[in-house]
Each structure stands twice: as C-alpha cells, then as structure tokens.
PDB file of C-alpha atoms in Angstrom:
ATOM      1  CA  UNK A  18      53.077  99.944  64.896  1.00 78.00           C
ATOM      2  CA  UNK A  19      52.761  96.263  64.196  1.00 86.00           C
ATOM      3  CA  UNK A  20      52.098  93.784  66.786  1.00 85.00           C
ATOM      4  CA  UNK A  21      55.619  92.636  67.140  1.00 86.00           C
ATOM      5  CA  UNK A  22      57.027  96.186  67.487  1.00 87.00           C
ATOM      6  CA  UNK A  23      54.263  96.844  70.505  1.00 86.00           C
ATOM      7  CA  UNK A  24      55.615  93.559  71.996  1.00 88.00           C
ATOM      8  CA  UNK A  25      59.188  94.693  71.717  1.00 88.00           C
ATOM      9  CA  UNK A  26      58.124  98.217  73.089  1.00 89.00           C
ATOM     10  CA  UNK A  27      56.259  96.644  76.148  1.00 88.00           C
ATOM     11  CA  UNK A  28      59.601  94.472  76.761  1.00 89.00           C
ATOM     12  CA  UNK A  29      61.693  97.576  76.806  1.00 91.00           C
ATOM     13  CA  UNK A  30      59.440  99.460  79.071  1.00 89.00           C
ATOM     14  CA  UNK A  31      59.238  96.279  81.713  1.00 89.00           C
ATOM     15  CA  UNK A  32      62.907  96.013  81.420  1.00 89.00           C
ATOM     16  CA  UNK A  33      63.138  99.700  82.865  1.00 88.00           C
ATOM     17  CA  UNK A  34      60.650  99.121  85.353  1.00 89.00           C
ATOM     18  CA  UNK A  35      61.662  95.624  86.541  1.00 87.00           C
ATOM     19  CA  UNK A  36      63.811  96.585  89.822  1.00 83.00           C
ATOM     20  CA  UNK A  37      62.770 100.353  89.539  1.00 87.00           C
ATOM     21  CA  UNK A  38      62.095 101.935  93.200  1.00 87.00           C
ATOM     22  CA  UNK A  39      61.558 105.514  91.808  1.00 91.00           C
ATOM     23  CA  UNK A  40      59.113 105.803  88.713  1.00 92.00           C
ATOM     24  CA  UNK A  41      57.898 109.124  87.488  1.00 93.00           C
ATOM     25  CA  UNK A  42      55.527 109.815  84.386  1.00 93.00           C
ATOM     26  CA  UNK A  43      55.681 113.225  83.210  1.00 92.00           C
ATOM     27  CA  UNK A  44      54.033 115.307  80.439  1.00 91.00           C
ATOM     28  CA  UNK A  45      56.661 116.859  78.004  1.00 86.00           C
ATOM     29  CA  UNK A  46      54.290 117.902  75.359  1.00 86.00           C
ATOM     30  CA  UNK A  47      54.892 121.626  74.365  1.00 82.00           C
ATOM     31  CA  UNK A  48      58.716 121.199  74.514  1.00 84.00           C
ATOM     32  CA  UNK A  49      60.389 121.812  71.261  1.00 86.00           C
ATOM     33  CA  UNK A  50      63.130 119.409  70.139  1.00 88.00           C
ATOM     34  CA  UNK A  51      65.850 121.635  71.575  1.00 89.00           C
ATOM     35  CA  UNK A  52      64.326 121.997  74.797  1.00 89.00           C
ATOM     36  CA  UNK A  53      63.506 118.238  74.957  1.00 89.00           C
ATOM     37  CA  UNK A  54      66.944 117.493  74.133  1.00 90.00           C
ATOM     38  CA  UNK A  55      68.069 119.843  76.900  1.00 91.00           C
ATOM     39  CA  UNK A  56      65.837 118.020  79.249  1.00 91.00           C
ATOM     40  CA  UNK A  57      67.005 114.803  78.264  1.00 92.00           C
ATOM     41  CA  UNK A  58      70.774 116.001  78.554  1.00 93.00           C
ATOM     42  CA  UNK A  59      70.154 117.157  82.279  1.00 92.00           C
ATOM     43  CA  UNK A  60      68.331 113.880  82.893  1.00 91.00           C
ATOM     44  CA  UNK A  61      71.329 111.873  81.873  1.00 93.00           C
ATOM     45  CA  UNK A  62      73.637 113.983  83.846  1.00 93.00           C
ATOM     46  CA  UNK A  63      71.627 113.010  87.007  1.00 92.00           C
ATOM     47  CA  UNK A  64      71.434 109.370  86.239  1.00 92.00           C
ATOM     48  CA  UNK A  65      67.856 109.527  85.155  1.00 92.00           C
ATOM     49  CA  UNK A  66      66.722 107.309  82.547  1.00 93.00           C
ATOM     50  CA  UNK A  67      63.787 109.070  80.238  1.00 92.00           C
ATOM     51  CA  UNK A  68      61.818 107.398  77.679  1.00 91.00           C
ATOM     52  CA  UNK A  69      58.955 108.842  75.873  1.00 90.00           C
ATOM     53  CA  UNK A  70      56.122 106.164  75.867  1.00 91.00           C
ATOM     54  CA  UNK A  71      52.785 105.325  74.447  1.00 92.00           C
ATOM     55  CA  UNK A  72      50.228 105.322  77.263  1.00 91.00           C
ATOM     56  CA  UNK A  73      48.721 102.046  76.197  1.00 92.00           C
ATOM     57  CA  UNK A  74      52.159 100.308  76.077  1.00 92.00           C
ATOM     58  CA  UNK A  75      53.078 101.785  79.457  1.00 91.00           C
ATOM     59  CA  UNK A  76      49.947 100.561  81.170  1.00 91.00           C
ATOM     60  CA  UNK A  77      50.400  97.011  79.702  1.00 92.00           C
ATOM     61  CA  UNK A  78      54.177  96.741  80.830  1.00 91.00           C
ATOM     62  CA  UNK A  79      53.088  97.805  84.389  1.00 91.00           C
ATOM     63  CA  UNK A  80      50.195  95.235  84.300  1.00 91.00           C
ATOM     64  CA  UNK A  81      52.879  92.705  83.723  1.00 90.00           C
ATOM     65  CA  UNK A  82      55.198  93.702  86.436  1.00 88.00           C
ATOM     66  CA  UNK A  83      55.059  91.349  89.509  1.00 87.00           C
ATOM     67  CA  UNK A  84      55.264  92.806  92.936  1.00 85.00           C
ATOM     68  CA  UNK A  85      53.916  96.316  92.262  1.00 87.00           C
ATOM     69  CA  UNK A  86      50.323  97.384  91.345  1.00 90.00           C
ATOM     70  CA  UNK A  87      50.723 100.442  89.406  1.00 90.00           C
ATOM     71  CA  UNK A  88      47.017 100.953  88.641  1.00 90.00           C
ATOM     72  CA  UNK A  89      46.862 103.951  90.773  1.00 91.00           C
ATOM     73  CA  UNK A  90      48.796 105.809  88.208  1.00 91.00           C
ATOM     74  CA  UNK A  91      46.831 104.612  85.186  1.00 92.00           C
ATOM     75  CA  UNK A  92      44.349 107.675  85.534  1.00 91.00           C
ATOM     76  CA  UNK A  93      47.042 109.961  84.616  1.00 91.00           C
ATOM     77  CA  UNK A  94      47.853 108.431  81.488  1.00 90.00           C
ATOM     78  CA  UNK A  95      46.390 110.764  78.900  1.00 90.00           C
ATOM     79  CA  UNK A  96      48.422 112.875  76.262  1.00 87.00           C
ATOM     80  CA  UNK A  97      52.090 112.689  75.946  1.00 86.00           C
ATOM     81  CA  UNK A  98      53.982 110.750  78.562  1.00 89.00           C
ATOM     82  CA  UNK A  99      57.625 110.335  79.413  1.00 91.00           C
ATOM     83  CA  UNK A 100      58.611 107.635  81.685  1.00 93.00           C
ATOM     84  CA  UNK A 101      61.366 108.689  84.200  1.00 94.00           C
ATOM     85  CA  UNK A 102      63.453 105.958  86.134  1.00 93.00           C
ATOM     86  CA  UNK A 103      65.915 106.894  88.936  1.00 92.00           C
ATOM     87  CA  UNK A 104      67.560 105.915  91.957  1.00 89.00           C
ATOM     88  CA  UNK A 105      67.151 108.889  93.773  1.00 87.00           C
ATOM     89  CA  UNK A 106      63.729 109.549  95.187  1.00 88.00           C
ATOM     90  CA  UNK A 107      63.686 113.370  94.644  1.00 89.00           C
ATOM     91  CA  UNK A 108      66.133 113.699  91.355  1.00 90.00           C
ATOM     92  CA  UNK A 109      63.236 113.737  88.942  1.00 92.00           C
ATOM     93  CA  UNK A 110      61.100 116.069  90.952  1.00 91.00           C
ATOM     94  CA  UNK A 111      63.827 118.460  91.505  1.00 92.00           C
ATOM     95  CA  UNK A 112      64.783 118.325  87.496  1.00 92.00           C
ATOM     96  CA  UNK A 113      61.406 118.986  86.499  1.00 92.00           C
ATOM     97  CA  UNK A 114      61.122 122.089  89.117  1.00 91.00           C
ATOM     98  CA  UNK A 115      64.332 123.517  87.714  1.00 89.00           C
ATOM     99  CA  UNK A 116      63.352 122.931  84.167  1.00 87.00           C
ATOM    100  CA  UNK A 117      59.820 124.762  84.860  1.00 86.00           C
ATOM    101  CA  UNK A 118      61.587 127.891  86.272  1.00 86.00           C
ATOM    102  CA  UNK A 119      62.141 128.615  82.136  1.00 83.00           C
ATOM    103  CA  UNK A 120      59.286 126.585  80.815  1.00 79.00           C
ATOM    104  CA  UNK A 121      55.573 125.841  81.390  1.00 80.00           C
ATOM    105  CA  UNK A 122      56.437 121.993  81.061  1.00 82.00           C
ATOM    106  CA  UNK A 123      57.242 119.452  81.970  1.00 88.00           C
ATOM    107  CA  UNK A 124      54.463 118.578  84.397  1.00 89.00           C
ATOM    108  CA  UNK A 125      54.155 115.708  86.788  1.00 91.00           C
ATOM    109  CA  UNK A 126      51.623 113.189  85.813  1.00 91.00           C
ATOM    110  CA  UNK A 127      52.312 110.497  88.553  1.00 92.00           C
ATOM    111  CA  UNK A 128      55.130 108.951  90.332  1.00 92.00           C
ATOM    112  CA  UNK A 129      55.726 105.791  92.404  1.00 92.00           C
ATOM    113  CA  UNK A 130      58.303 106.775  95.295  1.00 89.00           C
ATOM    114  CA  UNK A 131      59.016 104.803  98.346  1.00 81.00           C
ATOM    115  CA  UNK A 132      56.383 102.491  97.859  1.00 84.00           C
ATOM    116  CA  UNK A 133      53.838 105.282  97.584  1.00 87.00           C
ATOM    117  CA  UNK A 134      51.831 106.709  94.555  1.00 90.00           C
ATOM    118  CA  UNK A 135      51.503 110.383  93.768  1.00 90.00           C
ATOM    119  CA  UNK A 136      49.087 111.549  91.333  1.00 91.00           C
ATOM    120  CA  UNK A 137      48.976 115.001  90.063  1.00 90.00           C
ATOM    121  CA  UNK A 138      51.360 118.018  89.430  1.00 89.00           C
ATOM    122  CA  UNK A 139      50.431 119.338  92.882  1.00 88.00           C
ATOM    123  CA  UNK A 140      52.550 116.766  94.519  1.00 86.00           C
ATOM    124  CA  UNK A 141      55.734 118.053  92.657  1.00 85.00           C
ATOM    125  CA  UNK A 142      57.008 120.192  95.514  1.00 85.00           C
ATOM    126  CA  UNK A 143      56.369 117.413  98.081  1.00 86.00           C
ATOM    127  CA  UNK A 144      58.470 115.093  95.992  1.00 87.00           C
ATOM    128  CA  UNK A 145      61.075 117.593  95.486  1.00 85.00           C
ATOM    129  CA  UNK A 146      61.523 117.733  99.317  1.00 83.00           C
ATOM    130  CA  UNK A 147      61.584 114.179  99.781  1.00 79.00           C
ATOM    131  CA  UNK A 148      65.103 113.334 101.232  1.00 73.00           C
ATOM    132  CA  UNK A 149      67.137 111.060  99.067  1.00 66.00           C
ATOM    133  CA  UNK A 150      68.615 107.782 100.613  1.00 67.00           C
ATOM    134  CA  UNK A 151      72.096 109.611 100.522  1.00 70.00           C
ATOM    135  CA  UNK A 152      70.781 112.826 102.071  1.00 70.00           C
ATOM    136  CA  UNK A 153      69.085 110.650 104.867  1.00 70.00           C
ATOM    137  CA  UNK A 154      72.275 108.587 105.469  1.00 78.00           C
ATOM    138  CA  UNK A 155      74.297 111.813 105.697  1.00 77.00           C
ATOM    139  CA  UNK A 156      72.009 113.327 108.272  1.00 76.00           C
ATOM    140  CA  UNK A 157      72.165 110.003 110.297  1.00 81.00           C
ATOM    141  CA  UNK A 158      75.827 109.994 110.300  1.00 82.00           C
ATOM    142  CA  UNK A 159      75.843 113.686 111.144  1.00 78.00           C
ATOM    143  CA  UNK A 160      73.625 113.122 114.152  1.00 77.00           C
ATOM    144  CA  UNK A 161      75.719 109.868 115.071  1.00 78.00           C
ATOM    145  CA  UNK A 162      78.935 112.034 114.990  1.00 75.00           C
ATOM    146  CA  UNK A 163      77.952 114.816 116.994  1.00 74.00           C
ATOM    147  CA  UNK A 164      77.957 113.155 120.271  1.00 75.00           C
ATOM    148  CA  UNK A 165      80.747 111.080 119.397  1.00 72.00           C
ATOM    149  CA  UNK A 166      82.888 114.057 118.272  1.00 74.00           C
ATOM    150  CA  UNK A 167      82.087 115.668 122.002  1.00 75.00           C
ATOM    151  CA  UNK A 168      83.296 112.361 123.464  1.00 75.00           C
ATOM    152  CA  UNK A 169      86.392 112.227 121.507  1.00 75.00           C
ATOM    153  CA  UNK A 170      87.059 115.893 122.147  1.00 75.00           C
ATOM    154  CA  UNK A 171      86.668 115.238 125.685  1.00 75.00           C
ATOM    155  CA  UNK A 172      89.079 112.289 125.688  1.00 77.00           C
ATOM    156  CA  UNK A 173      91.691 114.308 123.713  1.00 78.00           C
ATOM    157  CA  UNK A 174      91.337 117.116 126.093  1.00 77.00           C
ATOM    158  CA  UNK A 175      91.102 115.013 129.293  1.00 67.00           C
ATOM    159  CA  UNK A 176      94.973 114.289 129.464  1.00 58.00           C
ATOM    160  CA  UNK A 177      95.748 117.995 129.256  1.00 58.00           C
ATOM    161  CA  UNK A 178      93.042 118.698 132.279  1.00 55.00           C
ATOM    162  CA  UNK A 179      94.557 115.596 134.282  1.00 55.00           C
ATOM    163  CA  UNK A 180      98.232 116.920 133.752  1.00 57.00           C
ATOM    164  CA  UNK A 181      97.197 120.188 134.575  1.00 57.00           C
ATOM    165  CA  UNK A 182      95.443 119.058 137.999  1.00 59.00           C
ATOM    166  CA  UNK A 183      98.464 116.970 138.559  1.00 55.00           C
ATOM    167  CA  UNK A 184     100.630 120.014 138.302  1.00 59.00           C
ATOM    168  CA  UNK A 185      98.357 121.965 140.743  1.00 60.00           C
ATOM    169  CA  UNK A 186      98.432 119.085 143.322  1.00 57.00           C
ATOM    170  CA  UNK A 187     102.049 118.424 142.933  1.00 55.00           C
ATOM    171  CA  UNK A 188     103.287 121.409 144.851  1.00 54.00           C
ATOM    172  CA  UNK A 189     100.765 120.958 147.392  1.00 51.00           C
ATOM    173  CA  UNK A 190     101.584 117.472 148.103  1.00 48.00           C
ATOM    174  CA  UNK A 191     105.336 118.237 148.201  1.00 49.00           C
ATOM    175  CA  UNK A 192     104.735 121.194 150.665  1.00 51.00           C
ATOM    176  CA  UNK A 193     102.255 119.360 153.002  1.00 50.00           C
ATOM    177  CA  UNK A 194     104.923 116.476 153.984  1.00 52.00           C
ATOM    178  CA  UNK A 195     107.498 119.296 154.835  1.00 50.00           C
ATOM    179  CA  UNK A 196     105.155 121.379 156.613  1.00 50.00           C
ATOM    180  CA  UNK A 197     103.886 118.455 158.873  1.00 52.00           C
ATOM    181  CA  UNK A 198     107.464 117.144 159.415  1.00 50.00           C
ATOM    182  CA  UNK A 199     108.583 119.957 161.828  1.00 52.00           C
ATOM    183  CA  UNK A 200     105.335 119.475 163.840  1.00 52.00           C
ATOM    184  CA  UNK A 201     105.890 115.598 164.063  1.00 49.00           C
ATOM    185  CA  UNK A 202     109.321 116.423 165.073  1.00 48.00           C
ATOM    186  CA  UNK A 203     108.158 118.660 167.803  1.00 48.00           C
ATOM    187  CA  UNK A 204     105.343 116.261 169.039  1.00 51.00           C
ATOM    188  CA  UNK A 205     107.918 113.413 169.304  1.00 49.00           C
ATOM    189  CA  UNK A 206     110.499 115.723 171.241  1.00 49.00           C
ATOM    190  CA  UNK A 207     107.596 116.734 173.511  1.00 49.00           C
ATOM    191  CA  UNK A 208     106.702 113.225 174.115  1.00 50.00           C
ATOM    192  CA  UNK A 209     110.366 112.324 174.945  1.00 49.00           C
ATOM    193  CA  UNK A 210     110.764 114.920 177.468  1.00 47.00           C
ATOM    194  CA  UNK A 211     107.773 114.376 179.302  1.00 47.00           C
ATOM    195  CA  UNK A 212     108.930 110.945 180.015  1.00 48.00           C
TER     196      UNK A 212
END
C-alpha cells in the first residue's frame, strides 16, 4: 500500500468515526467469504456500517479524532479487525451474538459505547443488554403513560359515577320535601289553634 493509499484509507476511517457514538471493533477472522457476506448483509439491514481495516491505519485514524481518546482500545488491535459503526448502542453486540449461535466468530475486540470503553469478548453479553435510546424512551413513555392513563380512565368514568350518584340522590331529594311538608303543615296548624 502506497503512502497516498494509506492517507486515503485513514481519511475514510476518520470519516466513519467523526460523529460516531457507538464504535465496535470485532474479529471476523475465520469467516469464509459466504459467511462474511452474510454478516455484512445482516449488519446493513440493521443500519450498522462494517469496514475491515488494518490495525495500524485504524489506530492512526483514531489518534487524529478530536474529542475522544480511543487509546484504551488500541491493546485489542491484533489480527483481523472489522470496524462497526452504529446509531444503536446494543445493535452490533446483538448482531455478533446472533451470528455466534451458528459460528465461532465474530468475536468482540473492543467497543466505545455511551462514552465508555469495553475491551474483550467477555463484555459482549453486557453490551447486548444495554438498552438502546429508543428502548429507553419507550420505557420512559410507558412509565409516564401508566399514571396518566389511570387519571384519564378515572376522569372518563367520573361522569358515569356522578350521574349514578345523582340518580340515587334524586329520589331521596324528591321524597324528603314531600315527607316534611305534611309535618310542617301540621306544625303550623297546631301553632294556629294554640293561639
């Protein structure tokens, strides 16, 4: 690879990393062409960018990115490396997990997720269980909706209960004046005869 080709390759990696919030580096070594193609196809369906890179070029590109110090990941850059960029924190981990149900590879080398570094394949399960932004928002909305739904339900049922109470109270209100009326008349009669 010529110096110019290396500069172009580093720039391509930098472009991928520039605004990335979720960065995984995986080992795809041992996957044949068909399996590698299948892995890429599944990644594409899940909106995960996959690029096989040279470790030295990846490290140089990461060193040039401002705002994030990727140096914790450099120890994992050995052998075959595939850079995985995603918008969803757990998507690459779930993809790797799903693929490993049938295959021994890919293996997780390292990851940068939610401003935290994870080094080693032993972190794969933890990364797969990280809730994505969409899942978190869905849970929060669900939690917020629950009390609101109870209030709305109570308010919707309240007119029925008010009407039912009014119907129960209405006959009592009608009977009370009629029952009191004869007594009041009798009282006024007694008062008049006593005079």
